[in-house]
Amino acid sequence: MAHPRWRHMLDESKRHALKGVDEWNCSTGNFGDFLTHMHKAWHYLLHAEFKKDGVDYHYKESNGQYKIIDGEPKAWDLEWCVKQRYTNSADPVRLNLELFVALRNKVEHRYEHNLKIVTGGKAQALVMNYERERVDHFGFDYSLANVLRFPITLQSLTAEGQAEQREAAAKLPKATRDLVTRFEASMDESVKDDLRYDYRVRLVPIIGNKTDADLAVNFVNFDDLTDEERKTMTEAGRTGTVMTKLKHVEVANKAKLRATTVAERVEARLPFHFSAYGEHTEMWRRFNIRPPKGTSDPCITNARYCIYDEPVNTYLYTDAWVEKVIKEIGTVDKYRTFFGKEPRMKNMATLPQQAVSDEQTISRSG
């Protein structure tokens, strides 16, 4: 069966993303090539999203006719795609992308090595944001997590490596330093510290007894460290962001929702019924946001959408999951496509205003 056009665009996006990461991780890789491939990866990804959602992503003249280049309608460039996808100008994902668009247009070959060192956290965020966007819009089956690995590195694991980072920053040309400085000048501190803008971590060697559950990379909570440990973590410079261990992301019940509450909130915004034990179960299974019942480790969830509440032995869901469910099956056509059956309609003729406005917003952005 032939794939739809958006699928081919998504495959091309993946090809460029993997090449970009390879360029970054390779000891002889080229930072300029990393920028170029990630630029194309994001560009194809957003075009695939627009194509799948029926958004017209081509430029038009003032008379409503398409702008034509080489006989074809001119498609939106990445910078304009980003503005349409992330309408909030203070969105950390948008700002991260806009910075790398600017760097791609500015980077000089002889300073690539130093720029790569200085922008490492932001480049990591660029790739992490890309992965999240793929999975959120197309589902877990399109994740790159199974083909990308944590790279082996000497950078920043020694005092010499930390000194190299400081020296690299000092060697950047003034024009490049000014570009980043000006870009961040009016940015709120909370955005600068957001993982989606700059993914900064500290690597600490793990010593002690090893268990079968151990990973080579472990994550600790900065707030759980002693004062002495925090001092050690921050001696190299500004505090890096330290993530909670992935395997047990969260077990506290903080404003999270039971499956029945999710179903009630979703159903309230739709013209058809939505069951907590039918459609909802099918959706969390398809998107793989939590393990099935009876798994050996129930804590392995996608924390953006679901967490395991250990004391009461149940799964709880987030507001983001409610929004994703509505986005995926929020119209009769989307429901049919997703479930392959007709929805059980309420006695309503149209969608509630919220669901209609979401569709109209997407349409107007084209």
Coordinates of C-alpha atoms in Angstrom, one line a residue:
M1 CA 0.0 0.0 0.0
A2 CA 1.4 3.4 -1.0
H3 CA 2.1 5.8 1.9
P4 CA 0.6 9.2 2.0
R5 CA 2.8 12.1 1.1
W6 CA 3.2 13.3 4.7
R7 CA 4.7 9.9 5.5
H8 CA 7.4 10.3 2.9
M9 CA 8.2 13.8 4.3
L10 CA 8.4 12.3 7.8
D11 CA 10.8 9.6 6.6
E12 CA 13.0 12.3 4.9
S13 CA 12.9 14.3 8.2
K14 CA 14.2 11.2 10.1
R15 CA 17.0 10.7 7.6
H16 CA 18.3 14.2 8.1
A17 CA 17.9 14.0 11.9
L18 CA 20.0 10.8 12.1
K19 CA 22.6 12.4 9.9
G20 CA 22.7 15.5 12.0
V21 CA 23.1 13.5 15.2
D22 CA 25.8 11.4 13.6
E23 CA 27.7 14.6 12.6
W24 CA 27.5 15.8 16.2
N25 CA 28.6 12.5 17.8
C26 CA 31.4 11.7 15.3
S27 CA 34.8 12.9 16.4
T28 CA 35.5 14.2 12.9
G29 CA 31.9 15.5 12.5
N30 CA 31.2 19.0 11.1
F31 CA 29.1 21.4 13.2
G32 CA 27.9 23.2 10.1
D33 CA 26.6 19.9 8.7
F34 CA 24.8 19.2 12.0
L35 CA 23.1 22.6 11.7
T36 CA 22.1 22.0 8.1
H37 CA 20.7 18.5 8.7
M38 CA 18.8 19.4 11.8
H39 CA 17.4 22.5 10.0
K40 CA 16.1 20.2 7.2
A41 CA 14.9 17.6 9.7
W42 CA 12.7 20.2 11.5
H43 CA 11.6 21.7 8.1
Y44 CA 10.4 18.3 6.8
L45 CA 8.8 17.4 10.1
L46 CA 6.7 20.6 10.3
H47 CA 5.7 20.2 6.6
A48 CA 4.7 16.7 7.3
E49 CA 2.5 17.9 10.2
F50 CA 0.9 20.6 8.1
K51 CA 0.3 18.1 5.3
K52 CA -1.3 15.5 7.6
D53 CA -3.5 18.1 9.2
G54 CA -4.6 19.7 5.9
V55 CA -2.8 23.0 6.4
D56 CA -1.8 24.9 3.3
Y57 CA 1.9 25.7 3.9
H58 CA 2.6 27.7 0.7
Y59 CA 3.2 31.4 0.3
K60 CA 0.6 33.4 -1.6
E61 CA 0.6 36.7 -3.4
S62 CA -1.6 39.6 -2.3
N63 CA -4.1 38.5 -4.9
G64 CA -4.4 35.1 -3.3
Q65 CA -2.4 33.3 -6.0
Y66 CA 0.4 31.0 -5.1
K67 CA 4.0 32.3 -5.3
I68 CA 5.6 30.1 -7.9
I69 CA 9.3 29.1 -7.9
D70 CA 10.6 26.8 -10.7
G71 CA 7.0 26.0 -11.7
E72 CA 6.0 24.9 -8.2
P73 CA 4.2 26.8 -5.3
K74 CA 6.8 28.1 -2.9
A75 CA 6.5 26.3 0.5
W76 CA 7.0 28.1 3.8
D77 CA 10.6 28.3 5.0
L78 CA 11.5 26.9 8.4
E79 CA 11.4 30.2 10.2
W80 CA 7.9 30.9 9.1
C81 CA 6.8 27.3 9.8
V82 CA 8.1 27.7 13.4
K83 CA 6.0 30.9 13.9
Q84 CA 2.9 29.1 12.7
R85 CA 3.5 26.0 14.8
Y86 CA 4.5 27.8 18.0
T87 CA 2.5 31.0 18.0
N88 CA 3.8 32.1 21.5
S89 CA 6.9 34.1 20.8
A90 CA 8.3 33.2 24.3
D91 CA 7.9 29.4 23.7
P92 CA 11.3 27.8 24.6
V93 CA 11.0 25.3 21.7
R94 CA 10.4 28.2 19.3
L95 CA 13.3 30.3 20.7
N96 CA 15.7 27.3 20.6
L97 CA 14.8 26.7 16.9
E98 CA 15.1 30.4 16.0
L99 CA 18.5 30.6 17.6
F100 CA 19.8 27.7 15.5
V101 CA 18.2 29.2 12.3
A102 CA 20.2 32.3 13.1
L103 CA 23.4 30.3 13.8
R104 CA 23.1 28.4 10.6
N105 CA 23.0 31.6 8.7
K106 CA 26.0 33.0 10.6
V107 CA 28.4 30.2 11.4
E108 CA 31.9 30.5 10.1
H109 CA 33.8 27.2 9.3
R110 CA 36.9 28.1 11.3
Y111 CA 34.9 28.6 14.5
E112 CA 32.7 25.6 14.2
H113 CA 34.5 23.6 16.9
N114 CA 34.3 26.3 19.5
L115 CA 30.7 27.0 18.7
K116 CA 29.8 23.3 19.0
I117 CA 31.3 23.2 22.5
V118 CA 29.6 26.4 23.7
T119 CA 26.1 25.5 22.3
G120 CA 26.1 21.8 23.4
G121 CA 23.2 22.1 25.8
K122 CA 21.1 24.0 23.2
A123 CA 21.9 21.5 20.5
Q124 CA 20.8 18.7 22.8
A125 CA 17.5 20.5 23.4
L126 CA 17.1 21.0 19.7
V127 CA 17.3 17.2 19.2
M128 CA 15.1 16.4 22.2
N129 CA 12.5 18.8 21.1
Y130 CA 12.5 17.2 17.7
E131 CA 11.9 13.8 19.2
R132 CA 9.1 15.1 21.4
E133 CA 7.4 16.8 18.4
R134 CA 7.5 13.6 16.3
V135 CA 6.1 11.4 19.0
D136 CA 3.4 14.0 20.1
H137 CA 2.1 14.5 16.6
F138 CA 2.6 11.1 14.9
G139 CA 2.8 8.6 17.8
F140 CA 5.4 6.5 19.6
D141 CA 5.9 4.3 16.5
Y142 CA 7.8 7.2 14.9
S143 CA 10.1 7.7 17.9
L144 CA 13.9 7.8 17.2
A145 CA 14.7 6.6 20.8
N146 CA 15.4 3.0 19.6
V147 CA 18.2 4.2 17.2
L148 CA 19.9 7.0 19.1
R149 CA 22.2 6.4 22.1
F150 CA 24.0 8.4 24.7
P151 CA 27.3 9.3 23.1
I152 CA 30.7 8.4 24.6
T153 CA 32.6 11.6 25.4
L154 CA 35.6 12.9 27.2
Q155 CA 34.3 16.5 27.1
S156 CA 33.6 17.9 30.6
L157 CA 34.5 14.7 32.4
T158 CA 37.9 16.1 33.3
A159 CA 39.1 19.5 34.6
E160 CA 40.9 19.8 31.2
G161 CA 37.6 19.3 29.4
Q162 CA 35.9 22.0 31.5
A163 CA 38.8 24.4 30.8
E164 CA 38.4 23.7 27.1
Q165 CA 34.8 24.8 27.3
R166 CA 35.7 28.2 28.9
E167 CA 38.5 28.7 26.4
A168 CA 36.2 27.9 23.4
A169 CA 33.8 30.5 24.5
A170 CA 36.5 33.1 24.7
K171 CA 37.8 32.3 21.2
L172 CA 34.5 32.8 19.5
P173 CA 34.4 35.9 17.2
K174 CA 32.7 39.0 18.6
A175 CA 30.0 38.9 15.9
T176 CA 29.0 35.3 16.9
R177 CA 29.1 36.1 20.7
D178 CA 27.0 39.2 20.1
L179 CA 24.5 37.2 18.1
V180 CA 23.8 34.9 21.1
T181 CA 24.0 37.7 23.6
R182 CA 21.5 39.8 21.7
F183 CA 19.2 36.9 21.1
E184 CA 19.1 36.1 24.9
A185 CA 19.1 39.8 26.1
S186 CA 15.3 40.1 26.4
M187 CA 14.7 36.5 27.3
D188 CA 13.2 35.7 30.7
E189 CA 15.5 33.8 33.0
S190 CA 12.9 31.0 33.3
V191 CA 13.2 30.4 29.6
K192 CA 17.0 30.3 29.6
D193 CA 16.8 27.7 32.3
D194 CA 14.1 25.7 30.5
L195 CA 15.2 22.3 29.3
R196 CA 13.5 22.9 26.0
Y197 CA 15.8 25.8 25.3
D198 CA 19.0 24.6 26.8
Y199 CA 19.4 21.0 28.0
R200 CA 22.3 21.3 30.4
V201 CA 23.4 18.3 32.5
R202 CA 26.3 17.4 34.7
L203 CA 27.8 13.9 34.2
V204 CA 29.0 12.1 37.4
P205 CA 30.7 8.7 37.4
I206 CA 28.7 6.0 39.1
I207 CA 30.6 3.9 41.7
G208 CA 29.4 1.2 44.0
N209 CA 27.6 -2.2 43.6
K210 CA 25.9 -2.7 40.3
T211 CA 22.5 -4.3 39.9
D212 CA 20.7 -5.7 36.9
A213 CA 18.5 -2.6 36.9
D214 CA 21.4 -0.2 36.6
L215 CA 22.0 1.9 33.4
A216 CA 25.2 3.4 32.3
V217 CA 23.6 6.8 32.6
N218 CA 21.8 7.6 35.9
F219 CA 19.8 10.7 36.8
V220 CA 19.6 12.3 40.2
N221 CA 17.5 15.1 41.6
F222 CA 19.5 18.3 42.3
D223 CA 17.2 19.1 45.3
D224 CA 18.1 15.7 46.9
L225 CA 21.8 16.4 47.0
T226 CA 23.7 17.6 50.1
D227 CA 25.1 21.1 50.3
E228 CA 28.6 19.6 49.6
E229 CA 27.4 17.6 46.6
R230 CA 25.6 20.7 45.2
K231 CA 28.8 22.7 45.6
T232 CA 30.7 20.0 43.7
M233 CA 28.1 20.0 40.9
T234 CA 28.3 23.8 40.4
E235 CA 32.0 24.4 40.7
A236 CA 32.5 24.2 36.9
G237 CA 30.1 27.1 36.3
R238 CA 26.4 27.8 36.2
T239 CA 24.2 25.1 37.6
G240 CA 23.3 22.4 35.1
T241 CA 19.9 20.9 35.1
V242 CA 19.8 17.5 36.7
M243 CA 16.9 15.2 35.8
T244 CA 15.1 12.8 38.1
K245 CA 15.9 9.1 37.3
L246 CA 13.8 8.1 34.3
K247 CA 12.8 4.7 35.6
H248 CA 10.8 6.2 38.5
V249 CA 9.9 9.6 37.1
E250 CA 7.2 10.5 39.5
V251 CA 5.0 8.8 42.1
A252 CA 3.3 11.7 43.8
N253 CA -0.4 12.5 43.1
K254 CA -0.1 16.2 42.2
A255 CA -3.2 17.4 40.3
K256 CA -3.2 14.3 38.2
L257 CA -6.3 12.6 36.7
R258 CA -7.8 9.2 36.9
A259 CA -8.8 7.5 33.7
T260 CA -12.5 8.1 34.4
T261 CA -11.8 11.8 34.9
V262 CA -9.9 12.0 31.6
A263 CA -12.8 10.3 29.8
E264 CA -15.3 12.8 31.4
R265 CA -13.2 15.8 30.4
V266 CA -12.7 14.5 26.8
E267 CA -16.3 13.6 26.4
A268 CA -17.5 17.0 27.6
R269 CA -15.7 18.6 24.6
L270 CA -16.8 16.2 21.9
P271 CA -20.2 15.5 20.2
F272 CA -19.8 11.7 20.8
H273 CA -19.2 9.4 23.8
F274 CA -15.8 8.5 25.0
S275 CA -15.3 5.6 27.4
A276 CA -12.6 5.3 30.0
Y277 CA -12.5 1.5 29.5
G278 CA -12.8 1.4 25.8
E279 CA -11.5 4.2 23.7
H280 CA -9.2 5.5 26.4
T281 CA -7.5 2.2 27.0
E282 CA -7.0 1.7 23.3
M283 CA -5.4 5.2 23.1
W284 CA -2.9 4.7 25.9
R285 CA -1.9 1.4 24.4
R286 CA -1.5 2.7 20.9
F287 CA 0.6 5.7 22.1
N288 CA 2.5 3.5 24.6
I289 CA 2.4 6.1 27.4
R290 CA 2.3 3.4 30.2
P291 CA 3.0 -0.3 30.5
P292 CA 0.1 -2.9 30.4
K293 CA -1.4 -4.3 33.6
G294 CA 0.8 -6.8 35.4
T295 CA 4.1 -5.6 34.1
S296 CA 7.2 -6.2 36.2
D297 CA 8.0 -2.5 36.4
P298 CA 4.9 -0.3 36.4
C299 CA 6.9 2.9 36.8
I300 CA 8.1 3.1 33.2
T301 CA 5.7 5.7 31.7
N302 CA 5.8 8.7 29.5
A303 CA 5.7 11.3 32.3
R304 CA 4.4 14.0 30.0
Y305 CA 1.1 12.1 29.9
C306 CA 1.0 9.5 32.7
I307 CA 2.6 8.6 36.0
Y308 CA 2.3 5.6 38.3
D309 CA 0.9 6.3 41.8
E310 CA 2.7 3.6 43.8
P311 CA 0.9 3.9 47.1
V312 CA -2.5 3.2 45.6
N313 CA -1.2 1.0 42.7
T314 CA -2.9 3.0 39.9
Y315 CA -2.0 5.2 36.9
L316 CA -2.8 8.9 36.8
Y317 CA -2.9 11.1 33.7
T318 CA -2.0 14.8 33.0
D319 CA -3.9 17.7 31.4
A320 CA -1.5 17.3 28.4
W321 CA -2.9 13.8 27.8
V322 CA -6.4 15.2 27.8
E323 CA -5.4 17.7 25.1
K324 CA -3.5 15.1 23.1
V325 CA -6.6 12.8 23.1
I326 CA -8.8 15.6 21.8
K327 CA -6.2 16.5 19.2
E328 CA -6.0 12.9 17.9
I329 CA -9.7 12.0 17.9
G330 CA -11.5 15.3 18.4
T331 CA -13.7 15.2 15.3
V332 CA -15.9 12.5 13.8
D333 CA -13.4 12.0 10.9
K334 CA -10.4 11.7 13.2
Y335 CA -12.3 9.2 15.4
R336 CA -13.2 7.1 12.4
T337 CA -9.6 7.2 11.1
F338 CA -8.1 6.3 14.5
F339 CA -10.5 3.6 15.7
G340 CA -11.8 2.3 12.4
K341 CA -15.4 2.6 13.5
E342 CA -18.3 5.1 13.9
P343 CA -18.5 7.1 17.1
R344 CA -21.5 6.8 19.5
M345 CA -23.0 10.3 18.9
K346 CA -24.7 12.4 21.5
N347 CA -27.8 14.4 20.7
M348 CA -25.8 17.3 19.3
A349 CA -25.4 18.6 15.8
T350 CA -22.0 20.2 16.1
L351 CA -18.8 20.2 18.1
P352 CA -18.6 22.3 21.2
Q353 CA -17.1 25.7 20.6
Q354 CA -13.7 24.8 22.0
A355 CA -13.2 21.9 19.6
V356 CA -14.4 23.9 16.6
S357 CA -12.1 26.8 17.5
D358 CA -9.0 24.5 17.6
E359 CA -9.7 23.2 14.1
Q360 CA -10.4 26.7 12.8
T361 CA -7.2 28.0 14.4
I362 CA -5.2 25.3 12.5
S363 CA -7.0 26.2 9.3
R364 CA -6.4 29.9 9.6
S365 CA -2.7 29.4 10.2
G366 CA -2.4 28.0 6.7

